[in-house]
PDB file of C-alpha atoms in Angstrom:
ATOM      1  CA  MET A 997     -24.426  19.620  40.085  1.00 46.00           C
ATOM      2  CA  LEU A 998     -23.202  21.280  36.881  1.00 39.00           C
ATOM      3  CA  LEU A 999     -19.730  19.851  37.483  1.00 36.00           C
ATOM      4  CA  GLN A1000     -21.187  16.400  38.089  1.00 40.00           C
ATOM      5  CA  ASN A1001     -23.213  16.511  34.881  1.00 42.00           C
ATOM      6  CA  SER A1002     -20.150  17.707  32.977  1.00 41.00           C
ATOM      7  CA  LEU A1003     -18.053  14.839  34.352  1.00 35.00           C
ATOM      8  CA  GLN A1004     -20.769  12.310  33.507  1.00 40.00           C
ATOM      9  CA  LYS A1005     -20.981  13.610  29.940  1.00 39.00           C
ATOM     10  CA  THR A1006     -17.183  13.515  29.603  1.00 36.00           C
ATOM     11  CA  SER A1007     -17.061   9.936  30.910  1.00 37.00           C
ATOM     12  CA  PHE A1008     -19.732   8.895  28.442  1.00 35.00           C
ATOM     13  CA  LEU A1009     -17.912  10.457  25.492  1.00 39.00           C
ATOM     14  CA  ILE A1010     -14.644   8.766  26.493  1.00 35.00           C
ATOM     15  CA  CYS A1011     -16.453   5.421  26.741  1.00 41.00           C
ATOM     16  CA  LEU A1012     -18.146   6.059  23.402  1.00 41.00           C
ATOM     17  CA  SER A1013     -14.812   6.862  21.776  1.00 44.00           C
ATOM     18  CA  CYS A1014     -13.315   3.607  23.074  1.00 43.00           C
ATOM     19  CA  LEU A1015     -16.167   1.536  21.689  1.00 43.00           C
ATOM     20  CA  VAL A1016     -16.107   3.228  18.296  1.00 50.00           C
ATOM     21  CA  SER A1017     -12.353   2.665  18.085  1.00 48.00           C
ATOM     22  CA  LEU A1018     -13.104  -1.061  18.027  1.00 58.00           C
ATOM     23  CA  SER A1019     -14.796  -0.620  14.641  1.00 69.00           C
ATOM     24  CA  THR A1020     -12.900  -0.686  11.352  1.00 77.00           C
ATOM     25  CA  ILE A1021     -14.129   0.809   8.077  1.00 81.00           C
ATOM     26  CA  VAL A1022     -12.942  -1.500   5.299  1.00 82.00           C
ATOM     27  CA  PRO A1023     -13.214  -0.289   1.676  1.00 81.00           C
ATOM     28  CA  ILE A1024     -14.817  -2.864  -0.606  1.00 74.00           C
ATOM     29  CA  ASN A1025     -11.779  -3.016  -2.915  1.00 64.00           C
ATOM     30  CA  SER A1026      -9.727  -4.429  -0.035  1.00 42.00           C
ATOM     31  CA  HIS A1027     -12.457  -6.564   1.523  1.00 43.00           C
ATOM     32  CA  HIS A1028     -11.914 -10.324   1.454  1.00 44.00           C
ATOM     33  CA  GLY A1029     -14.402 -12.171  -0.692  1.00 47.00           C
ATOM     34  CA  VAL A1030     -15.199  -9.338  -3.087  1.00 43.00           C
ATOM     35  CA  LEU A1031     -16.525 -10.639  -6.382  1.00 42.00           C
ATOM     36  CA  LEU A1032     -15.477  -9.044  -9.645  1.00 44.00           C
ATOM     37  CA  ALA A1033     -18.215  -8.811 -12.221  1.00 42.00           C
ATOM     38  CA  GLN A1034     -16.248 -10.397 -15.049  1.00 48.00           C
ATOM     39  CA  ASN A1035     -18.899 -12.790 -16.321  1.00 50.00           C
ATOM     40  CA  PRO A1036     -21.976 -11.710 -18.292  1.00 50.00           C
ATOM     41  CA  ILE A1037     -25.378 -12.042 -16.650  1.00 51.00           C
ATOM     42  CA  THR A1038     -27.264 -14.966 -18.130  1.00 49.00           C
ATOM     43  CA  THR A1039     -30.193 -15.395 -15.745  1.00 58.00           C
ATOM     44  CA  LYS A1040     -32.365 -13.258 -13.535  1.00 78.00           C
ATOM     45  CA  VAL A1041     -32.203 -13.583  -9.768  1.00 83.00           C
ATOM     46  CA  ARG A1042     -35.212 -15.564  -8.566  1.00 87.00           C
ATOM     47  CA  PHE A1043     -35.253 -15.181  -4.809  1.00 92.00           C
ATOM     48  CA  LYS A1044     -37.470 -17.626  -2.927  1.00 91.00           C
ATOM     49  CA  LEU A1045     -38.651 -16.487   0.479  1.00 89.00           C
ATOM     50  CA  PRO A1046     -37.951 -19.146   3.126  1.00 85.00           C
ATOM     51  CA  ASN A1047     -40.748 -20.690   5.153  1.00 80.00           C
ATOM     52  CA  ARG A1048     -38.919 -19.636   8.306  1.00 72.00           C
ATOM     53  CA  GLY A1049     -40.832 -16.719   9.806  1.00 73.00           C
ATOM     54  CA  THR A1050     -39.642 -14.354  12.513  1.00 75.00           C
ATOM     55  CA  PRO A1051     -40.237 -15.272  16.185  1.00 79.00           C
ATOM     56  CA  GLY A1052     -43.719 -14.161  17.149  1.00 64.00           C
ATOM     57  CA  GLY A1053     -44.381 -12.920  13.624  1.00 53.00           C
ATOM     58  CA  THR A1054     -42.587  -9.637  14.324  1.00 54.00           C
ATOM     59  CA  ILE A1055     -42.024  -7.357  11.360  1.00 54.00           C
ATOM     60  CA  GLY A1056     -38.422  -6.337  10.856  1.00 53.00           C
ATOM     61  CA  GLY A1057     -37.198  -3.321   8.919  1.00 52.00           C
ATOM     62  CA  ALA A1058     -39.688  -0.501   8.832  1.00 46.00           C
ATOM     63  CA  THR A1059     -43.276  -0.061   7.780  1.00 47.00           C
ATOM     64  CA  ARG A1060     -43.339  -0.278   4.001  1.00 48.00           C
ATOM     65  CA  SER A1061     -44.211   3.249   2.900  1.00 52.00           C
ATOM     66  CA  THR A1062     -43.068   6.028   0.607  1.00 60.00           C
ATOM     67  CA  SER A1063     -41.062   7.704   3.380  1.00 72.00           C
ATOM     68  CA  LYS A1064     -37.335   7.145   3.823  1.00 85.00           C
ATOM     69  CA  THR A1065     -36.579   6.186   7.407  1.00 93.00           C
ATOM     70  CA  LEU A1066     -33.938   4.109   9.161  1.00 95.00           C
ATOM     71  CA  THR A1067     -34.589   0.632   7.735  1.00 95.00           C
ATOM     72  CA  ALA A1068     -33.153  -2.833   8.250  1.00 96.00           C
ATOM     73  CA  ILE A1069     -32.973  -4.403   4.799  1.00 97.00           C
ATOM     74  CA  VAL A1070     -34.787  -7.660   5.509  1.00 95.00           C
ATOM     75  CA  PRO A1071     -37.835  -9.486   4.149  1.00 91.00           C
ATOM     76  CA  GLN A1072     -41.022  -8.581   5.991  1.00 86.00           C
ATOM     77  CA  LYS A1073     -41.921 -11.185   8.674  1.00 80.00           C
ATOM     78  CA  LYS A1074     -39.031 -13.408   7.484  1.00 85.00           C
ATOM     79  CA  ILE A1075     -35.653 -14.237   8.974  1.00 91.00           C
ATOM     80  CA  GLY A1076     -32.582 -13.239   6.980  1.00 95.00           C
ATOM     81  CA  LEU A1077     -30.850 -16.582   6.483  1.00 96.00           C
ATOM     82  CA  THR A1078     -27.080 -16.951   6.086  1.00 97.00           C
ATOM     83  CA  ILE A1079     -24.560 -19.744   5.643  1.00 97.00           C
ATOM     84  CA  ASN A1080     -21.712 -17.580   6.984  1.00 95.00           C
ATOM     85  CA  LYS A1081     -20.515 -17.421  10.578  1.00 93.00           C
ATOM     86  CA  SER A1082     -19.875 -13.705  10.099  1.00 95.00           C
ATOM     87  CA  PRO A1083     -22.561 -12.380   7.721  1.00 97.00           C
ATOM     88  CA  LEU A1084     -23.154  -8.820   6.629  1.00 98.00           C
ATOM     89  CA  LEU A1085     -26.120  -6.859   7.942  1.00 98.00           C
ATOM     90  CA  PHE A1086     -27.613  -4.181   5.693  1.00 98.00           C
ATOM     91  CA  VAL A1087     -29.307  -1.043   6.975  1.00 97.00           C
ATOM     92  CA  TYR A1088     -30.547   2.003   5.105  1.00 97.00           C
ATOM     93  CA  ILE A1089     -29.581   5.243   6.864  1.00 95.00           C
ATOM     94  CA  PRO A1090     -31.468   8.403   5.873  1.00 94.00           C
ATOM     95  CA  LYS A1091     -29.999  11.894   5.926  1.00 92.00           C
ATOM     96  CA  ASN A1092     -29.492  12.601   9.596  1.00 92.00           C
ATOM     97  CA  GLU A1093     -27.804  14.657  12.328  1.00 89.00           C
ATOM     98  CA  ALA A1094     -26.639  11.678  14.401  1.00 92.00           C
ATOM     99  CA  ASN A1095     -23.231  11.497  16.047  1.00 90.00           C
ATOM    100  CA  GLN A1096     -23.099   7.707  16.243  1.00 93.00           C
ATOM    101  CA  GLY A1097     -25.040   4.560  15.523  1.00 95.00           C
ATOM    102  CA  LYS A1098     -25.456   1.573  17.829  1.00 96.00           C
ATOM    103  CA  LEU A1099     -25.736  -2.112  16.952  1.00 97.00           C
ATOM    104  CA  VAL A1100     -27.301  -4.519  19.442  1.00 97.00           C
ATOM    105  CA  ILE A1101     -27.573  -8.280  18.873  1.00 97.00           C
ATOM    106  CA  SER A1102     -29.657 -10.471  21.171  1.00 97.00           C
ATOM    107  CA  ASP A1103     -30.981 -14.021  21.280  1.00 95.00           C
ATOM    108  CA  GLU A1104     -34.581 -15.181  20.996  1.00 93.00           C
ATOM    109  CA  GLU A1105     -35.060 -14.658  24.738  1.00 93.00           C
ATOM    110  CA  ASN A1106     -34.044 -11.015  24.290  1.00 93.00           C
ATOM    111  CA  LYS A1107     -30.747 -11.492  26.122  1.00 96.00           C
ATOM    112  CA  THR A1108     -28.200  -8.983  24.827  1.00 97.00           C
ATOM    113  CA  LEU A1109     -25.178 -10.806  23.398  1.00 97.00           C
ATOM    114  CA  TYR A1110     -23.402  -7.943  21.719  1.00 96.00           C
ATOM    115  CA  GLU A1111     -23.494  -4.151  21.754  1.00 95.00           C
ATOM    116  CA  ARG A1112     -21.269  -1.690  19.926  1.00 94.00           C
ATOM    117  CA  PHE A1113     -21.264   2.004  18.947  1.00 94.00           C
ATOM    118  CA  LEU A1114     -20.504   2.601  15.273  1.00 93.00           C
ATOM    119  CA  PRO A1115     -19.581   5.562  13.084  1.00 92.00           C
ATOM    120  CA  VAL A1116     -22.343   6.646  10.695  1.00 92.00           C
ATOM    121  CA  GLN A1117     -22.458   9.020   7.769  1.00 91.00           C
ATOM    122  CA  LYS A1118     -24.843  11.985   7.790  1.00 91.00           C
ATOM    123  CA  THR A1119     -25.878  11.501   4.161  1.00 91.00           C
ATOM    124  CA  GLU A1120     -28.276   8.777   3.107  1.00 95.00           C
ATOM    125  CA  GLY A1121     -27.040   5.390   1.951  1.00 97.00           C
ATOM    126  CA  ILE A1122     -27.056   1.644   2.574  1.00 98.00           C
ATOM    127  CA  LEU A1123     -24.558   0.643   5.244  1.00 97.00           C
ATOM    128  CA  MET A1124     -22.990  -2.830   5.517  1.00 97.00           C
ATOM    129  CA  ILE A1125     -21.986  -4.105   8.964  1.00 97.00           C
ATOM    130  CA  LYS A1126     -20.070  -7.348   9.455  1.00 96.00           C
ATOM    131  CA  VAL A1127     -21.181  -9.510  12.383  1.00 96.00           C
ATOM    132  CA  PRO A1128     -18.089 -10.322  14.487  1.00 93.00           C
ATOM    133  CA  GLU A1129     -16.911 -13.928  14.321  1.00 91.00           C
ATOM    134  CA  LYS A1130     -16.551 -14.063  18.109  1.00 91.00           C
ATOM    135  CA  LEU A1131     -20.334 -13.949  18.391  1.00 93.00           C
ATOM    136  CA  ASN A1132     -20.230 -17.506  17.009  1.00 90.00           C
ATOM    137  CA  LEU A1133     -23.755 -17.754  15.584  1.00 95.00           C
ATOM    138  CA  SER A1134     -25.270 -21.181  16.262  1.00 95.00           C
ATOM    139  CA  GLU A1135     -27.009 -22.967  13.398  1.00 96.00           C
ATOM    140  CA  GLY A1136     -30.768 -23.033  13.615  1.00 94.00           C
ATOM    141  CA  LYS A1137     -31.027 -20.265  16.219  1.00 96.00           C
ATOM    142  CA  PRO A1138     -32.544 -16.853  15.389  1.00 95.00           C
ATOM    143  CA  TYR A1139     -30.753 -13.694  16.479  1.00 97.00           C
ATOM    144  CA  LYS A1140     -32.350 -10.279  16.629  1.00 96.00           C
ATOM    145  CA  TRP A1141     -30.286  -7.298  15.565  1.00 97.00           C
ATOM    146  CA  GLU A1142     -31.210  -3.692  16.236  1.00 97.00           C
ATOM    147  CA  PHE A1143     -29.718  -0.484  14.958  1.00 97.00           C
ATOM    148  CA  PHE A1144     -30.165   2.970  16.492  1.00 95.00           C
ATOM    149  CA  LEU A1145     -29.123   6.511  15.622  1.00 95.00           C
ATOM    150  CA  LEU A1146     -27.784   8.446  18.629  1.00 94.00           C
ATOM    151  CA  ASN A1147     -27.124  12.068  19.456  1.00 89.00           C
ATOM    152  CA  GLU A1148     -23.952  13.404  21.118  1.00 87.00           C
ATOM    153  CA  ASN A1149     -25.217  12.304  24.540  1.00 86.00           C
ATOM    154  CA  GLY A1150     -25.779   8.729  23.389  1.00 85.00           C
ATOM    155  CA  GLU A1151     -29.549   9.139  23.369  1.00 87.00           C
ATOM    156  CA  GLN A1152     -31.766   7.671  20.682  1.00 90.00           C
ATOM    157  CA  ILE A1153     -32.882  10.273  18.147  1.00 87.00           C
ATOM    158  CA  GLY A1154     -36.666  10.283  17.954  1.00 80.00           C
ATOM    159  CA  LYS A1155     -37.932   6.988  16.588  1.00 76.00           C
ATOM    160  CA  GLU A1156     -34.726   6.280  14.691  1.00 78.00           C
ATOM    161  CA  LYS A1157     -34.574   2.552  15.425  1.00 90.00           C
ATOM    162  CA  THR A1158     -34.893  -0.504  13.228  1.00 95.00           C
ATOM    163  CA  PHE A1159     -34.396  -4.239  13.597  1.00 95.00           C
ATOM    164  CA  GLY A1160     -34.216  -7.551  11.789  1.00 95.00           C
ATOM    165  CA  TRP A1161     -33.572 -11.242  12.432  1.00 96.00           C
ATOM    166  CA  VAL A1162     -30.692 -13.374  11.177  1.00 96.00           C
ATOM    167  CA  GLU A1163     -30.167 -17.144  11.378  1.00 96.00           C
ATOM    168  CA  LYS A1164     -27.300 -19.357  10.273  1.00 97.00           C
ATOM    169  CA  VAL A1165     -28.273 -22.520   8.399  1.00 96.00           C
ATOM    170  CA  SER A1166     -26.298 -25.553   7.276  1.00 94.00           C
ATOM    171  CA  LEU A1167     -25.367 -26.316   3.673  1.00 94.00           C
ATOM    172  CA  ASN A1168     -27.666 -28.604   1.721  1.00 94.00           C
ATOM    173  CA  SER A1169     -26.649 -30.390  -1.480  1.00 93.00           C
ATOM    174  CA  ASN A1170     -27.529 -27.404  -3.651  1.00 92.00           C
ATOM    175  CA  LEU A1171     -25.668 -24.885  -1.467  1.00 94.00           C
ATOM    176  CA  GLU A1172     -22.616 -27.162  -1.482  1.00 93.00           C
ATOM    177  CA  LYS A1173     -22.218 -26.288  -5.164  1.00 92.00           C
ATOM    178  CA  ILE A1174     -21.031 -22.775  -4.341  1.00 91.00           C
ATOM    179  CA  ASN A1175     -17.765 -24.278  -3.084  1.00 89.00           C
ATOM    180  CA  GLN A1176     -16.910 -25.520  -6.573  1.00 88.00           C
ATOM    181  CA  PRO A1177     -13.783 -23.622  -7.732  1.00 86.00           C
ATOM    182  CA  ASN A1178     -14.955 -23.005 -11.303  1.00 83.00           C
ATOM    183  CA  LEU A1179     -18.509 -22.018 -10.515  1.00 83.00           C
ATOM    184  CA  ASP A1180     -19.758 -18.983 -12.426  1.00 80.00           C
ATOM    185  CA  ARG A1181     -20.007 -16.005 -10.079  1.00 79.00           C
ATOM    186  CA  TRP A1182     -23.519 -15.186 -11.160  1.00 85.00           C
ATOM    187  CA  GLU A1183     -24.555 -18.802 -10.620  1.00 89.00           C
ATOM    188  CA  THR A1184     -23.431 -18.450  -6.997  1.00 91.00           C
ATOM    189  CA  VAL A1185     -25.898 -15.583  -6.544  1.00 93.00           C
ATOM    190  CA  ASN A1186     -28.703 -17.623  -8.066  1.00 92.00           C
ATOM    191  CA  ILE A1187     -28.038 -20.689  -5.906  1.00 95.00           C
ATOM    192  CA  LEU A1188     -28.161 -18.533  -2.783  1.00 96.00           C
ATOM    193  CA  ALA A1189     -31.345 -16.842  -4.008  1.00 95.00           C
ATOM    194  CA  GLU A1190     -33.057 -20.153  -4.876  1.00 95.00           C
ATOM    195  CA  GLU A1191     -32.388 -21.406  -1.353  1.00 95.00           C
ATOM    196  CA  GLY A1192     -33.718 -18.212   0.260  1.00 95.00           C
ATOM    197  CA  ILE A1193     -30.350 -17.202   1.744  1.00 96.00           C
ATOM    198  CA  TRP A1194     -31.140 -13.502   2.048  1.00 97.00           C
ATOM    199  CA  GLN A1195     -28.051 -12.068   3.772  1.00 97.00           C
ATOM    200  CA  ASP A1196     -25.564 -13.729   1.436  1.00 97.00           C
ATOM    201  CA  THR A1197     -27.576 -13.014  -1.721  1.00 96.00           C
ATOM    202  CA  LEU A1198     -27.528  -9.322  -0.746  1.00 96.00           C
ATOM    203  CA  GLU A1199     -23.798  -9.461  -0.009  1.00 96.00           C
ATOM    204  CA  GLN A1200     -22.871 -11.011  -3.353  1.00 94.00           C
ATOM    205  CA  LEU A1201     -25.084  -8.623  -5.335  1.00 94.00           C
ATOM    206  CA  ALA A1202     -23.780  -5.601  -3.427  1.00 95.00           C
ATOM    207  CA  PHE A1203     -20.150  -6.555  -4.082  1.00 94.00           C
ATOM    208  CA  LEU A1204     -20.854  -7.257  -7.749  1.00 92.00           C
ATOM    209  CA  HIS A1205     -22.508  -3.857  -8.122  1.00 93.00           C
ATOM    210  CA  LEU A1206     -19.728  -1.980  -6.315  1.00 94.00           C
ATOM    211  CA  ALA A1207     -17.074  -3.754  -8.389  1.00 91.00           C
ATOM    212  CA  ASP A1208     -18.856  -2.740 -11.604  1.00 91.00           C
ATOM    213  CA  PRO A1209     -21.109   0.266 -10.782  1.00 92.00           C
ATOM    214  CA  ASP A1210     -21.770   1.082 -14.436  1.00 93.00           C
ATOM    215  CA  ASN A1211     -23.309  -2.337 -15.101  1.00 92.00           C
ATOM    216  CA  THR A1212     -27.011  -1.525 -15.381  1.00 92.00           C
ATOM    217  CA  GLU A1213     -28.075  -5.187 -15.327  1.00 91.00           C
ATOM    218  CA  ILE A1214     -26.506  -5.800 -11.920  1.00 92.00           C
ATOM    219  CA  LYS A1215     -27.977  -2.566 -10.598  1.00 93.00           C
ATOM    220  CA  GLN A1216     -31.405  -3.620 -11.847  1.00 93.00           C
ATOM    221  CA  GLU A1217     -31.121  -7.012 -10.141  1.00 94.00           C
ATOM    222  CA  TRP A1218     -30.306  -5.264  -6.852  1.00 95.00           C
ATOM    223  CA  THR A1219     -33.225  -2.835  -7.068  1.00 95.00           C
ATOM    224  CA  GLU A1220     -35.688  -5.551  -8.121  1.00 94.00           C
ATOM    225  CA  LEU A1221     -34.619  -7.741  -5.197  1.00 95.00           C
ATOM    226  CA  LEU A1222     -35.347  -4.944  -2.721  1.00 96.00           C
ATOM    227  CA  LYS A1223     -38.655  -4.195  -4.418  1.00 95.00           C
ATOM    228  CA  PHE A1224     -39.547  -7.891  -4.201  1.00 93.00           C
ATOM    229  CA  VAL A1225     -39.625  -7.597  -0.393  1.00 93.00           C
ATOM    230  CA  GLY A1226     -41.481  -4.281  -0.403  1.00 93.00           C
ATOM    231  CA  LEU A1227     -38.538  -1.907  -0.050  1.00 95.00           C
ATOM    232  CA  ASN A1228     -39.439   0.154  -3.124  1.00 95.00           C
ATOM    233  CA  ASN A1229     -38.718   3.492  -1.447  1.00 94.00           C
ATOM    234  CA  ILE A1230     -35.025   2.715  -0.851  1.00 96.00           C
ATOM    235  CA  ALA A1231     -34.368   0.306  -3.722  1.00 96.00           C
ATOM    236  CA  ASN A1232     -32.384   2.901  -5.689  1.00 95.00           C
ATOM    237  CA  SER A1233     -30.381   4.209  -2.746  1.00 96.00           C
ATOM    238  CA  GLU A1234     -26.599   4.233  -2.935  1.00 96.00           C
ATOM    239  CA  ILE A1235     -24.704   1.299  -1.431  1.00 97.00           C
ATOM    240  CA  LEU A1236     -21.853   2.773   0.602  1.00 96.00           C
ATOM    241  CA  PRO A1237     -18.506   1.411  -0.742  1.00 94.00           C
ATOM    242  CA  TYR A1238     -17.209   0.018   2.545  1.00 94.00           C
ATOM    243  CA  VAL A1239     -17.946  -2.519   5.252  1.00 95.00           C
ATOM    244  CA  ILE A1240     -17.846  -1.697   8.962  1.00 95.00           C
ATOM    245  CA  GLU A1241     -16.117  -4.553  10.763  1.00 91.00           C
ATOM    246  CA  VAL A1242     -16.718  -4.595  14.500  1.00 81.00           C
ATOM    247  CA  GLN A1243     -14.805  -6.472  17.179  1.00 77.00           C
TER     248      GLN A1243
END
């Protein structure tokens, strides 16, 4: 029996290693689409929450409180909209003793479409995970994403689980403006925010902040955006300077 348990544990760890090897940690300075904060800020970000609620009124993220727990960075009871086929997901990871994280993406019927083990840091910070293009998000369909912290045996650690919803939408006339070649970078953020495109507003602000970390105005816009959706307790947390790209 001891030998059997040992073999099972070894098989699991080998499988886990294979899955993690399919993830790539990409530093922001080499990530495609990074925005350099070269233009002065002229307007404040005015994010408008979309009317699109989550299926069944479920509350993503974590209960808004003063504690710092594993948290999906999403608006409460709202879907995180995107115009990208491969958006970034944002999750706050507290100080932990986990060996791995796990990302699960499913459809509205709770059918698992994607599952991958990911490397996680043991110190607190906001992690960015890129949804793989092969998932091919359909416009107008909500997708639930869940993130777990796991121990060395692949078991969930306590209640360390969080989730959010993401949905790809089509470009309207206002969003079409972001394709203009000479558009001010900060104006791009504001157009996304005005249209309630949560995932991409976060992405642009995060990249702007990481490209110019000493810019207090950009930092303030980031923290105020998180506070706007009730994430006061993690609004000042560090954004980790890399994106995890999964296959």
